[in-house]
């Protein structure tokens, strides 16, 4: 038994108890009041965690605690029975919310401070009632994973569920997703959903809903609003700035998470967002060249080749790394080159060997902003001659997902080149705009 469990047992503490803890810090005594939280299973177990009234957690070292008083015992609440659907309102569009995990649609047990998925209609109505004024919302939890556990096979499942919902009469789909790999999923859906005729919106939250600064409710509200719009594309909707002023709708193939924790972490790269969404109502379109809502069956084209890798170029990199991937049977490699897409001169023969063995080698830039151009310097021209495919201004993650999808349809390298350089979902811009840098 760890120290924290032994301490809780000795003092009769249970998760959810309201307690007052006195901590010794030098000659000072500091008092905390809050709810006892479950001990973190991967910690050394030397800290008692308390959720304060302001929503934040504080850890108090067991050895520094001078006294603890139980102010109120946790009371187990009766389990509530939730209805699967709420009454539908005439005249409102129908929106399906597909849950995959993450914190975006969660509810808080205010007695224990624990966060649970909120994926019945009644739970969502209590958490974010505004969305039911905009649409008849039907929630469905199709998986419940951490964002970092996302796999290509799950992209196919999500695409199939989206197509089924849209072809079944929904006017739009919102996908609740963890933020870490949301851009990958957005890219995958952008290529997999062919003949897309209605909005598909991915949304997440940077701050969990137990925190006062949570962005979950506003992001979800803006996502549902965007799902009722005229835009028939895959989009990511997240905070547009650190305050709660507006959200931005980013094209699914041009968006990237650019900060670990800021609420406005998602940015359009080498492009401008599609729209600005105001949580209280209204959409301000920032461009007019988006795909419009139309009629027709959405096709989930989920054929992909999973044996694709990303390889980042760095000083001293050995071509043996690329050889290893080729020898292990990888069918495609996306290289994150330096600058305009460069690799060291002694790396180029390894690229040539990969191409000769039928492996598609695509080149992006780790600069993210700007465009690959292999015609400027000699090493770039040699890389072209070796058979590498320059990926214009595609993000490395987008090129990675696209190459998977392309190789799912052809292994002929000339056709792979043609498809990689074809703009299917706005992943390639026709020219580099000066006003898109670090927007």
Short mmCIF file of C-alpha atoms in Angstrom, two decimals:
data_model
loop_
_atom_site.label_atom_id
_atom_site.label_comp_id
_atom_site.label_asym_id
_atom_site.label_seq_id
_atom_site.Cartn_x
_atom_site.Cartn_y
_atom_site.Cartn_z
CA UNK A 1 0.00 0.00 0.00
CA UNK A 2 1.37 3.41 -0.99
CA UNK A 3 1.71 6.22 1.51
CA UNK A 4 -1.35 8.09 0.20
CA UNK A 5 -3.66 5.04 0.48
CA UNK A 6 -2.37 4.31 3.98
CA UNK A 7 -2.93 7.97 4.99
CA UNK A 8 -6.48 7.97 3.61
CA UNK A 9 -7.29 4.70 5.38
CA UNK A 10 -5.86 5.91 8.70
CA UNK A 11 -7.90 9.14 8.60
CA UNK A 12 -11.05 7.60 7.15
CA UNK A 13 -10.83 9.59 3.92
CA UNK A 14 -12.73 8.57 0.80
CA UNK A 15 -12.71 9.98 -2.70
CA UNK A 16 -15.22 12.83 -2.82
CA UNK A 17 -14.96 13.79 0.86
CA UNK A 18 -14.88 17.53 1.50
CA UNK A 19 -11.84 18.10 3.71
CA UNK A 20 -9.74 20.79 5.34
CA UNK A 21 -6.01 20.07 5.22
CA UNK A 22 -3.34 21.98 7.12
CA UNK A 23 0.08 21.90 5.48
CA UNK A 24 3.36 22.78 7.17
CA UNK A 25 5.68 24.92 5.07
CA UNK A 26 8.66 26.12 7.12
CA UNK A 27 7.29 28.20 9.97
CA UNK A 28 4.01 28.82 8.10
CA UNK A 29 0.79 26.83 8.10
CA UNK A 30 -1.27 26.75 4.90
CA UNK A 31 -4.88 25.55 4.85
CA UNK A 32 -6.62 23.98 1.86
CA UNK A 33 -10.28 23.04 1.54
CA UNK A 34 -11.58 20.87 -1.24
CA UNK A 35 -12.64 17.44 -2.47
CA UNK A 36 -10.39 14.42 -2.11
CA UNK A 37 -9.45 13.16 -5.57
CA UNK A 38 -8.53 9.60 -6.56
CA UNK A 39 -4.79 8.92 -6.11
CA UNK A 40 -2.97 9.02 -9.41
CA UNK A 41 -2.12 5.40 -10.18
CA UNK A 42 1.26 6.13 -11.80
CA UNK A 43 2.53 8.52 -9.12
CA UNK A 44 4.88 7.51 -6.26
CA UNK A 45 1.85 7.82 -3.97
CA UNK A 46 3.30 10.43 -1.63
CA UNK A 47 0.76 13.19 -2.34
CA UNK A 48 -2.88 13.78 -1.36
CA UNK A 49 -4.69 15.48 -4.25
CA UNK A 50 -7.49 17.93 -3.47
CA UNK A 51 -9.80 19.72 -5.92
CA UNK A 52 -10.25 23.34 -4.79
CA UNK A 53 -13.38 25.44 -5.24
CA UNK A 54 -11.80 27.22 -8.21
CA UNK A 55 -11.69 23.91 -10.10
CA UNK A 56 -7.94 23.40 -9.91
CA UNK A 57 -6.21 20.49 -8.20
CA UNK A 58 -3.49 20.85 -5.60
CA UNK A 59 -1.18 18.11 -4.38
CA UNK A 60 -0.11 18.13 -0.73
CA UNK A 61 2.83 15.99 0.37
CA UNK A 62 1.69 13.49 3.00
CA UNK A 63 4.79 14.19 5.12
CA UNK A 64 3.93 17.91 5.22
CA UNK A 65 0.33 17.47 6.43
CA UNK A 66 -0.14 18.51 10.08
CA UNK A 67 -3.87 17.92 10.25
CA UNK A 68 -6.87 16.84 8.26
CA UNK A 69 -10.56 17.36 9.03
CA UNK A 70 -13.51 15.86 7.18
CA UNK A 71 -16.08 18.61 6.65
CA UNK A 72 -18.57 16.52 4.71
CA UNK A 73 -18.59 12.89 3.67
CA UNK A 74 -19.08 11.95 0.04
CA UNK A 75 -22.61 10.83 -0.70
CA UNK A 76 -23.13 8.41 -3.56
CA UNK A 77 -25.79 9.86 -5.82
CA UNK A 78 -28.45 7.57 -7.27
CA UNK A 79 -27.74 6.58 -10.83
CA UNK A 80 -29.76 8.65 -13.28
CA UNK A 81 -31.55 7.07 -16.17
CA UNK A 82 -31.02 9.09 -19.31
CA UNK A 83 -33.20 9.03 -22.37
CA UNK A 84 -31.49 8.10 -25.62
CA UNK A 85 -33.06 10.99 -27.54
CA UNK A 86 -34.79 14.28 -26.82
CA UNK A 87 -37.95 15.48 -28.58
CA UNK A 88 -37.08 16.80 -32.03
CA UNK A 89 -38.01 20.37 -32.96
CA UNK A 90 -39.59 21.08 -36.30
CA UNK A 91 -37.58 23.30 -38.61
CA UNK A 92 -34.18 22.62 -37.05
CA UNK A 93 -31.42 20.80 -38.97
CA UNK A 94 -30.33 17.37 -37.79
CA UNK A 95 -26.75 16.97 -36.53
CA UNK A 96 -25.07 13.75 -35.41
CA UNK A 97 -22.27 14.05 -32.84
CA UNK A 98 -19.86 11.12 -33.02
CA UNK A 99 -17.71 10.68 -29.93
CA UNK A 100 -14.24 9.19 -30.16
CA UNK A 101 -12.83 10.25 -26.80
CA UNK A 102 -11.13 13.31 -25.39
CA UNK A 103 -12.52 15.92 -23.03
CA UNK A 104 -14.74 17.88 -25.41
CA UNK A 105 -18.06 16.29 -24.44
CA UNK A 106 -17.71 15.28 -20.82
CA UNK A 107 -19.57 15.82 -17.59
CA UNK A 108 -18.19 16.41 -14.12
CA UNK A 109 -19.17 14.54 -11.01
CA UNK A 110 -18.98 17.54 -8.73
CA UNK A 111 -18.80 15.33 -5.67
CA UNK A 112 -15.68 13.45 -6.73
CA UNK A 113 -14.37 15.81 -9.38
CA UNK A 114 -14.14 12.92 -11.84
CA UNK A 115 -14.69 13.51 -15.54
CA UNK A 116 -17.01 11.12 -17.39
CA UNK A 117 -18.12 10.96 -21.03
CA UNK A 118 -21.42 12.78 -21.59
CA UNK A 119 -22.86 11.11 -24.61
CA UNK A 120 -26.55 10.70 -24.17
CA UNK A 121 -28.73 13.49 -25.50
CA UNK A 122 -29.93 14.45 -22.03
CA UNK A 123 -26.40 14.65 -20.66
CA UNK A 124 -25.29 16.85 -23.53
CA UNK A 125 -28.39 19.01 -23.11
CA UNK A 126 -27.38 19.61 -19.50
CA UNK A 127 -23.72 20.26 -20.33
CA UNK A 128 -24.17 22.40 -23.45
CA UNK A 129 -27.87 23.32 -23.80
CA UNK A 130 -27.16 25.90 -26.51
CA UNK A 131 -26.56 23.27 -29.18
CA UNK A 132 -30.16 22.01 -28.91
CA UNK A 133 -31.42 25.46 -29.87
CA UNK A 134 -29.47 25.22 -33.14
CA UNK A 135 -30.14 21.63 -34.18
CA UNK A 136 -31.77 18.33 -33.37
CA UNK A 137 -28.68 16.65 -31.96
CA UNK A 138 -28.20 12.89 -31.85
CA UNK A 139 -25.04 11.81 -29.97
CA UNK A 140 -23.32 8.49 -30.53
CA UNK A 141 -20.16 7.22 -28.85
CA UNK A 142 -18.36 5.10 -31.46
CA UNK A 143 -15.09 4.72 -29.54
CA UNK A 144 -13.51 6.09 -26.39
CA UNK A 145 -9.75 6.36 -26.78
CA UNK A 146 -6.99 8.79 -26.00
CA UNK A 147 -6.03 10.89 -29.00
CA UNK A 148 -2.50 9.50 -29.00
CA UNK A 149 -3.97 5.99 -29.36
CA UNK A 150 -5.63 6.82 -32.69
CA UNK A 151 -4.80 4.37 -35.49
CA UNK A 152 -5.34 4.42 -39.28
CA UNK A 153 -7.90 1.63 -38.95
CA UNK A 154 -9.95 3.91 -36.69
CA UNK A 155 -9.95 6.61 -39.38
CA UNK A 156 -11.70 4.16 -41.69
CA UNK A 157 -14.28 3.35 -39.04
CA UNK A 158 -14.97 7.04 -38.39
CA UNK A 159 -15.30 7.70 -42.14
CA UNK A 160 -17.81 4.88 -42.51
CA UNK A 161 -19.86 6.16 -39.56
CA UNK A 162 -19.84 9.70 -41.00
CA UNK A 163 -20.96 8.50 -44.43
CA UNK A 164 -23.71 6.40 -42.86
CA UNK A 165 -24.99 9.36 -40.85
CA UNK A 166 -24.95 11.79 -43.77
CA UNK A 167 -26.55 9.32 -46.17
CA UNK A 168 -29.12 8.49 -43.49
CA UNK A 169 -30.55 12.00 -43.38
CA UNK A 170 -28.29 13.98 -41.03
CA UNK A 171 -27.58 17.53 -42.19
CA UNK A 172 -24.12 17.59 -40.67
CA UNK A 173 -21.75 15.61 -38.48
CA UNK A 174 -19.60 16.74 -35.54
CA UNK A 175 -16.76 14.49 -34.39
CA UNK A 176 -15.60 14.95 -30.80
CA UNK A 177 -11.89 14.11 -30.80
CA UNK A 178 -8.81 14.50 -28.62
CA UNK A 179 -6.65 17.37 -29.80
CA UNK A 180 -3.22 15.73 -30.12
CA UNK A 181 -3.94 13.81 -33.34
CA UNK A 182 -7.07 15.61 -34.49
CA UNK A 183 -5.29 17.11 -37.52
CA UNK A 184 -4.29 13.63 -38.72
CA UNK A 185 -7.90 12.44 -38.50
CA UNK A 186 -9.14 15.58 -40.25
CA UNK A 187 -6.73 14.93 -43.13
CA UNK A 188 -7.72 11.27 -43.34
CA UNK A 189 -11.43 12.09 -43.51
CA UNK A 190 -10.75 14.80 -46.11
CA UNK A 191 -9.38 12.14 -48.48
CA UNK A 192 -11.64 9.24 -47.50
CA UNK A 193 -14.98 11.04 -47.75
CA UNK A 194 -15.55 11.31 -51.49
CA UNK A 195 -18.40 13.36 -52.95
CA UNK A 196 -18.85 15.09 -49.62
CA UNK A 197 -22.11 17.04 -49.74
CA UNK A 198 -22.51 18.22 -46.12
CA UNK A 199 -20.36 19.64 -43.30
CA UNK A 200 -18.09 17.37 -41.24
CA UNK A 201 -16.60 19.15 -38.22
CA UNK A 202 -13.94 17.86 -35.83
CA UNK A 203 -13.82 19.54 -32.45
CA UNK A 204 -11.83 19.13 -29.26
CA UNK A 205 -10.93 20.89 -26.04
CA UNK A 206 -7.57 22.06 -24.77
CA UNK A 207 -8.79 22.45 -21.20
CA UNK A 208 -10.87 19.81 -19.45
CA UNK A 209 -14.38 20.77 -18.47
CA UNK A 210 -13.58 20.73 -14.74
CA UNK A 211 -11.40 23.82 -15.19
CA UNK A 212 -12.77 27.37 -15.11
CA UNK A 213 -10.89 28.13 -18.33
CA UNK A 214 -12.37 25.17 -20.22
CA UNK A 215 -12.98 25.75 -23.92
CA UNK A 216 -15.14 22.63 -24.32
CA UNK A 217 -18.63 24.17 -24.30
CA UNK A 218 -17.83 27.07 -26.62
CA UNK A 219 -15.94 24.87 -29.08
CA UNK A 220 -18.81 22.39 -29.24
CA UNK A 221 -21.36 25.18 -29.67
CA UNK A 222 -19.39 26.67 -32.56
CA UNK A 223 -18.85 23.22 -34.10
CA UNK A 224 -22.57 22.45 -34.16
CA UNK A 225 -23.25 25.86 -35.66
CA UNK A 226 -20.68 25.14 -38.39
CA UNK A 227 -22.24 21.72 -38.98
CA UNK A 228 -25.46 23.47 -39.98
CA UNK A 229 -23.68 25.77 -42.44
CA UNK A 230 -23.37 25.62 -46.23
CA UNK A 231 -19.77 24.33 -46.17
CA UNK A 232 -19.47 20.76 -47.46
CA UNK A 233 -15.93 20.09 -46.28
CA UNK A 234 -14.06 18.43 -43.43
CA UNK A 235 -13.14 21.12 -40.92
CA UNK A 236 -11.59 21.57 -37.49
CA UNK A 237 -13.32 24.09 -35.21
CA UNK A 238 -11.41 25.38 -32.19
CA UNK A 239 -10.87 28.65 -30.28
CA UNK A 240 -9.67 31.47 -32.53
CA UNK A 241 -7.95 33.41 -29.74
CA UNK A 242 -7.22 32.93 -26.06
CA UNK A 243 -10.40 34.65 -24.92
CA UNK A 244 -13.94 33.39 -25.53
CA UNK A 245 -14.63 35.72 -28.45
CA UNK A 246 -14.89 33.40 -31.44
CA UNK A 247 -13.83 30.07 -32.92
CA UNK A 248 -12.22 29.43 -36.28
CA UNK A 249 -13.12 26.77 -38.82
CA UNK A 250 -9.96 25.41 -40.43
CA UNK A 251 -9.79 23.30 -43.59
CA UNK A 252 -9.09 19.71 -42.56
CA UNK A 253 -5.94 19.34 -44.68
CA UNK A 254 -4.34 22.68 -43.73
CA UNK A 255 -4.64 22.73 -39.95
CA UNK A 256 -2.11 21.90 -37.27
CA UNK A 257 -1.90 21.99 -33.48
CA UNK A 258 0.80 24.59 -32.84
CA UNK A 259 0.85 24.84 -29.05
CA UNK A 260 0.70 22.28 -26.26
CA UNK A 261 -1.84 24.06 -24.06
CA UNK A 262 -3.15 27.36 -25.46
CA UNK A 263 -6.84 27.37 -26.24
CA UNK A 264 -6.11 28.84 -29.68
CA UNK A 265 -3.49 26.17 -30.41
CA UNK A 266 -4.87 25.24 -33.84
CA UNK A 267 -3.78 27.30 -36.83
CA UNK A 268 -4.30 27.16 -40.56
CA UNK A 269 -0.87 26.71 -42.18
CA UNK A 270 -0.12 28.24 -45.60
CA UNK A 271 -3.81 29.10 -45.82
CA UNK A 272 -6.56 31.16 -44.22
CA UNK A 273 -9.37 29.65 -42.16
CA UNK A 274 -12.72 29.08 -43.79
CA UNK A 275 -14.74 31.05 -41.28
CA UNK A 276 -14.98 32.75 -37.93
CA UNK A 277 -17.83 31.47 -35.75
CA UNK A 278 -19.38 33.55 -33.00
CA UNK A 279 -20.69 31.47 -30.08
CA UNK A 280 -23.74 33.69 -29.59
CA UNK A 281 -24.69 33.39 -33.26
CA UNK A 282 -23.39 34.10 -36.72
CA UNK A 283 -20.69 32.89 -39.09
CA UNK A 284 -18.27 35.27 -40.80
CA UNK A 285 -16.75 33.63 -43.86
CA UNK A 286 -13.11 34.49 -44.47
CA UNK A 287 -12.97 32.97 -47.95
CA UNK A 288 -15.44 32.07 -50.69
CA UNK A 289 -13.71 29.12 -52.38
CA UNK A 290 -15.14 26.41 -50.17
CA UNK A 291 -17.16 23.43 -51.33
CA UNK A 292 -20.92 24.08 -51.03
CA UNK A 293 -23.61 21.86 -49.59
CA UNK A 294 -25.30 19.78 -52.29
CA UNK A 295 -27.18 16.55 -52.92
CA UNK A 296 -25.75 13.11 -53.47
CA UNK A 297 -24.44 10.04 -51.72
CA UNK A 298 -21.26 10.39 -49.68
CA UNK A 299 -18.77 7.59 -50.36
CA UNK A 300 -16.39 6.31 -47.69
CA UNK A 301 -13.29 5.41 -49.72
CA UNK A 302 -11.24 3.90 -46.90
CA UNK A 303 -8.62 1.91 -48.81
CA UNK A 304 -5.21 2.78 -47.35
CA UNK A 305 -1.70 1.37 -47.09
CA UNK A 306 -0.55 1.52 -43.48
CA UNK A 307 3.13 0.76 -44.18
CA UNK A 308 4.03 4.43 -44.54
CA UNK A 309 6.47 6.38 -42.33
CA UNK A 310 7.62 9.94 -41.69
CA UNK A 311 11.37 10.56 -41.53
CA UNK A 312 12.73 13.86 -40.27
CA UNK A 313 16.03 15.10 -41.67
CA UNK A 314 18.60 16.36 -39.15
CA UNK A 315 22.36 17.00 -39.16
CA UNK A 316 24.18 13.69 -39.15
CA UNK A 317 21.22 11.56 -40.22
CA UNK A 318 22.21 8.21 -41.68
CA UNK A 319 20.70 6.87 -44.87
CA UNK A 320 20.58 3.52 -43.09
CA UNK A 321 17.35 4.69 -41.48
CA UNK A 322 15.68 4.89 -44.87
CA UNK A 323 17.26 1.55 -45.84
CA UNK A 324 15.78 0.02 -42.70
CA UNK A 325 12.27 1.15 -43.66
CA UNK A 326 12.71 -0.20 -47.19
CA UNK A 327 14.02 -3.53 -45.89
CA UNK A 328 11.09 -3.77 -43.47
CA UNK A 329 8.64 -3.59 -46.35
CA UNK A 330 7.43 0.00 -46.06
CA UNK A 331 5.68 1.13 -49.23
CA UNK A 332 6.03 4.87 -48.74
CA UNK A 333 8.11 7.40 -46.81
CA UNK A 334 7.44 11.08 -46.25
CA UNK A 335 10.66 13.01 -45.69
CA UNK A 336 10.57 16.20 -43.65
CA UNK A 337 13.41 17.99 -45.36
CA UNK A 338 15.15 21.14 -44.23
CA UNK A 339 14.34 24.47 -45.82
CA UNK A 340 13.01 24.01 -49.34
CA UNK A 341 12.95 20.25 -48.86
CA UNK A 342 16.66 19.43 -48.66
CA UNK A 343 18.45 16.27 -47.55
CA UNK A 344 22.20 15.73 -47.12
CA UNK A 345 24.05 14.79 -50.29
CA UNK A 346 25.04 11.38 -48.92
CA UNK A 347 21.38 10.63 -48.19
CA UNK A 348 20.33 10.91 -51.84
CA UNK A 349 21.64 7.46 -52.98
CA UNK A 350 19.46 5.88 -50.31
CA UNK A 351 16.44 7.72 -51.73
CA UNK A 352 17.34 6.44 -55.19
CA UNK A 353 17.61 2.88 -53.87
CA UNK A 354 14.18 3.18 -52.20
CA UNK A 355 12.56 4.43 -55.42
CA UNK A 356 14.22 1.71 -57.47
CA UNK A 357 12.70 -0.86 -55.11
CA UNK A 358 9.23 0.61 -55.64
CA UNK A 359 8.97 2.73 -52.50
CA UNK A 360 7.29 6.11 -52.92
CA UNK A 361 9.45 8.87 -51.36
CA UNK A 362 7.72 12.20 -50.85
CA UNK A 363 9.37 15.41 -49.66
CA UNK A 364 7.88 18.07 -47.39
CA UNK A 365 9.50 20.86 -45.37
CA UNK A 366 9.93 20.85 -41.63
CA UNK A 367 9.59 24.64 -41.83
CA UNK A 368 5.82 24.02 -42.23
CA UNK A 369 5.31 27.46 -43.75
CA UNK A 370 6.25 27.97 -47.39
CA UNK A 371 6.59 25.59 -50.30
CA UNK A 372 8.95 22.78 -51.26
CA UNK A 373 11.13 23.67 -54.25
CA UNK A 374 13.76 21.16 -55.29
CA UNK A 375 14.86 23.12 -58.36
CA UNK A 376 16.79 25.84 -56.55
CA UNK A 377 19.90 24.04 -55.27
CA UNK A 378 21.92 21.15 -56.66
CA UNK A 379 21.03 18.68 -53.90
CA UNK A 380 17.36 19.35 -54.56
CA UNK A 381 17.78 18.70 -58.27
CA UNK A 382 19.66 15.47 -57.49
CA UNK A 383 16.81 14.47 -55.18
CA UNK A 384 14.33 15.02 -58.01
CA UNK A 385 16.48 12.97 -60.35
CA UNK A 386 16.53 10.17 -57.74
CA UNK A 387 12.75 10.00 -58.02
CA UNK A 388 11.53 11.95 -54.98
CA UNK A 389 8.09 13.58 -55.16
CA UNK A 390 8.00 17.23 -53.99
CA UNK A 391 4.79 17.85 -52.04
CA UNK A 392 4.30 21.56 -52.73
CA UNK A 393 3.02 23.25 -49.53
CA UNK A 394 1.45 20.19 -47.93
CA UNK A 395 1.97 19.74 -44.22
CA UNK A 396 4.10 16.67 -43.39
CA UNK A 397 1.18 15.09 -41.52
CA UNK A 398 -1.16 15.71 -44.43
CA UNK A 399 1.34 14.26 -46.91
CA UNK A 400 1.74 11.21 -44.66
CA UNK A 401 -2.00 10.54 -44.54
CA UNK A 402 -2.46 11.31 -48.24
CA UNK A 403 0.35 8.93 -49.23
CA UNK A 404 -1.35 6.18 -47.21
CA UNK A 405 -4.58 6.83 -49.09
CA UNK A 406 -2.89 7.08 -52.49
CA UNK A 407 -0.95 3.83 -51.97
CA UNK A 408 -4.23 2.19 -51.03
CA UNK A 409 -5.29 2.81 -54.63
CA UNK A 410 -2.11 2.30 -56.63
CA UNK A 411 1.47 1.10 -56.27
CA UNK A 412 2.57 2.37 -59.69
CA UNK A 413 5.04 5.16 -58.84
CA UNK A 414 4.13 7.30 -61.86
CA UNK A 415 0.49 7.19 -60.76
CA UNK A 416 1.48 7.82 -57.14
CA UNK A 417 3.32 10.96 -58.27
CA UNK A 418 0.32 12.12 -60.26
CA UNK A 419 -2.10 11.58 -57.37
CA UNK A 420 0.20 13.14 -54.76
CA UNK A 421 0.39 16.29 -56.89
CA UNK A 422 -3.38 16.37 -57.49
CA UNK A 423 -5.30 18.68 -55.17
CA UNK A 424 -8.16 16.57 -53.80
CA UNK A 425 -9.23 18.41 -50.64
CA UNK A 426 -7.49 21.78 -50.55
CA UNK A 427 -4.21 20.26 -49.34
CA UNK A 428 -2.25 22.11 -52.05
CA UNK A 429 -2.70 25.85 -52.50
CA UNK A 430 -2.12 27.25 -56.01
CA UNK A 431 0.29 29.91 -54.76
CA UNK A 432 1.93 30.98 -51.51
CA UNK A 433 0.09 33.83 -49.81
CA UNK A 434 2.25 36.29 -47.89
CA UNK A 435 -0.51 36.93 -45.34
CA UNK A 436 -0.76 33.34 -44.05
CA UNK A 437 2.56 33.24 -42.18
CA UNK A 438 2.05 32.75 -38.42
CA UNK A 439 -1.55 33.93 -38.49
#
